[in-house]
Short mmCIF file of C-alpha atoms in Angstrom, two decimals:
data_model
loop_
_atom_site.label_atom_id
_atom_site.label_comp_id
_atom_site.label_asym_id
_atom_site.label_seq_id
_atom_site.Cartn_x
_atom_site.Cartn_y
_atom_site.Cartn_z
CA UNK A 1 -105.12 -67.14 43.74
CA UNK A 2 -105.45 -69.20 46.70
CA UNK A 3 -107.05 -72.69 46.11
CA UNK A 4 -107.87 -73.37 50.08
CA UNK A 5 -105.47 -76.19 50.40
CA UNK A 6 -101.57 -77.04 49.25
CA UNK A 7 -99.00 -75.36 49.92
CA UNK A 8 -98.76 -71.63 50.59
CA UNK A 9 -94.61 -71.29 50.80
CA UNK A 10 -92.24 -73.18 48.79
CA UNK A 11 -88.30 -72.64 48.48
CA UNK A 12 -87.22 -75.05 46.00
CA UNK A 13 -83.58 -75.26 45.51
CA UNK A 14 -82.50 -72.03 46.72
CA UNK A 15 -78.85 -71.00 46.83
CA UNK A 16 -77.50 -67.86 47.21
CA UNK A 17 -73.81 -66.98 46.87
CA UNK A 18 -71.81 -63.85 47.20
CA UNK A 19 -68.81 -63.60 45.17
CA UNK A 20 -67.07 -66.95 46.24
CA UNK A 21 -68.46 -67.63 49.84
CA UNK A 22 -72.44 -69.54 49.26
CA UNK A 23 -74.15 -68.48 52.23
CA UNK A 24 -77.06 -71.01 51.47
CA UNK A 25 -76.48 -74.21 49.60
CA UNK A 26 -79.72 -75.73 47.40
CA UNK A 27 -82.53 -74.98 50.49
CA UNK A 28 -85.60 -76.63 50.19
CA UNK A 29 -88.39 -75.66 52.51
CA UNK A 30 -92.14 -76.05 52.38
CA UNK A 31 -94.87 -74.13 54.50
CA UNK A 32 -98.13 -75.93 53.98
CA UNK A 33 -101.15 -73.82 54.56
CA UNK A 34 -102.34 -73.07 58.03
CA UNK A 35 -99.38 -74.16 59.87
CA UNK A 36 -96.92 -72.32 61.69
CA UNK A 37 -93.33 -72.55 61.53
CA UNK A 38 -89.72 -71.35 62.50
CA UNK A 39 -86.80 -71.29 61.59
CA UNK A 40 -83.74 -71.65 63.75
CA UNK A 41 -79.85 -72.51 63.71
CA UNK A 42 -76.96 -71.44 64.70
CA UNK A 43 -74.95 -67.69 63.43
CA UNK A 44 -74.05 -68.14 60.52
CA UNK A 45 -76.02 -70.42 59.00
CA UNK A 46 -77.74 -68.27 56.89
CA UNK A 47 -81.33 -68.24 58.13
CA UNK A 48 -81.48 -63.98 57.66
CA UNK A 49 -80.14 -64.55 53.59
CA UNK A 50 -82.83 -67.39 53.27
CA UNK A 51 -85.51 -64.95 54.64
CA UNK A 52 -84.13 -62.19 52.45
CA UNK A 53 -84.68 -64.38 49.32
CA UNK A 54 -88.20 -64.74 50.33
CA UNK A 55 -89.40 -61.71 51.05
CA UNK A 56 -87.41 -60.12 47.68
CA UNK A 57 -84.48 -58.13 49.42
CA UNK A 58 -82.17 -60.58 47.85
CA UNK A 59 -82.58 -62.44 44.42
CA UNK A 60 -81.43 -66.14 44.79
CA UNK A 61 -78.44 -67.01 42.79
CA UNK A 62 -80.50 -70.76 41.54
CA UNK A 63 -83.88 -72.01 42.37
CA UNK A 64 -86.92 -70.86 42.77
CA UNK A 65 -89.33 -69.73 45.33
CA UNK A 66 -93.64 -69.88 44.94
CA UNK A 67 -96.04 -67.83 46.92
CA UNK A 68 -99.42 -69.45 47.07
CA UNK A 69 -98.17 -71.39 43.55
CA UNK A 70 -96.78 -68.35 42.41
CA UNK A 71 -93.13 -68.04 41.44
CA UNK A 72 -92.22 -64.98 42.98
CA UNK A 73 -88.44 -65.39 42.50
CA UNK A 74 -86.69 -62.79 42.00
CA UNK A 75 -89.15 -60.14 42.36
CA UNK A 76 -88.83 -57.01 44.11
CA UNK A 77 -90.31 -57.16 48.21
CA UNK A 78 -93.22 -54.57 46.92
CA UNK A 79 -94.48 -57.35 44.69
CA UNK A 80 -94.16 -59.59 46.84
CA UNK A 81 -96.07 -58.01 50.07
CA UNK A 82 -99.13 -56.82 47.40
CA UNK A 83 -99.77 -60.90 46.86
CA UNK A 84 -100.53 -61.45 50.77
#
């Protein structure tokens, strides 16, 4: 599926709550192809339920997140590892 170029992550509008307490809040994050990133904070701010959303552990509450400009919200982490 991969073009060559673009963007191969994208977290568009992701929120995840549990019960009352929304441990992230409408998360936007792009990884463009080739580049390397991280992700930091402090504890507590939700950087271990964002990465749960993308790899498929958790399902985001809103928004949506493509894998090499494939929505792969939602979808269980066995799906997700088979597309790279």
């Amino acid at each position: 599926m991969s073009n060559g170029n673009g963007n191969l992550l994208v977290a568009d509008k992701v929120r995840k709550e549990f019960g009352g307490l929304v441990a992230t809040d409408d998360v936007d994050f792009t990884i463009p192809r080739g580049e390397v990133v991280s992700l930091i904070g402090p504890n507590g701010a939700g950087k271990t339920t964002f990465f749960n959303m993308l790899t498929g552990v958790y399902r985001p509450t809103s928004g949506r997140i493509l894998f090499d400009g494939e929505d792969v919200t939602g979808m269980p982490p066995h799906a997700i590892t088979e597309r790279g």
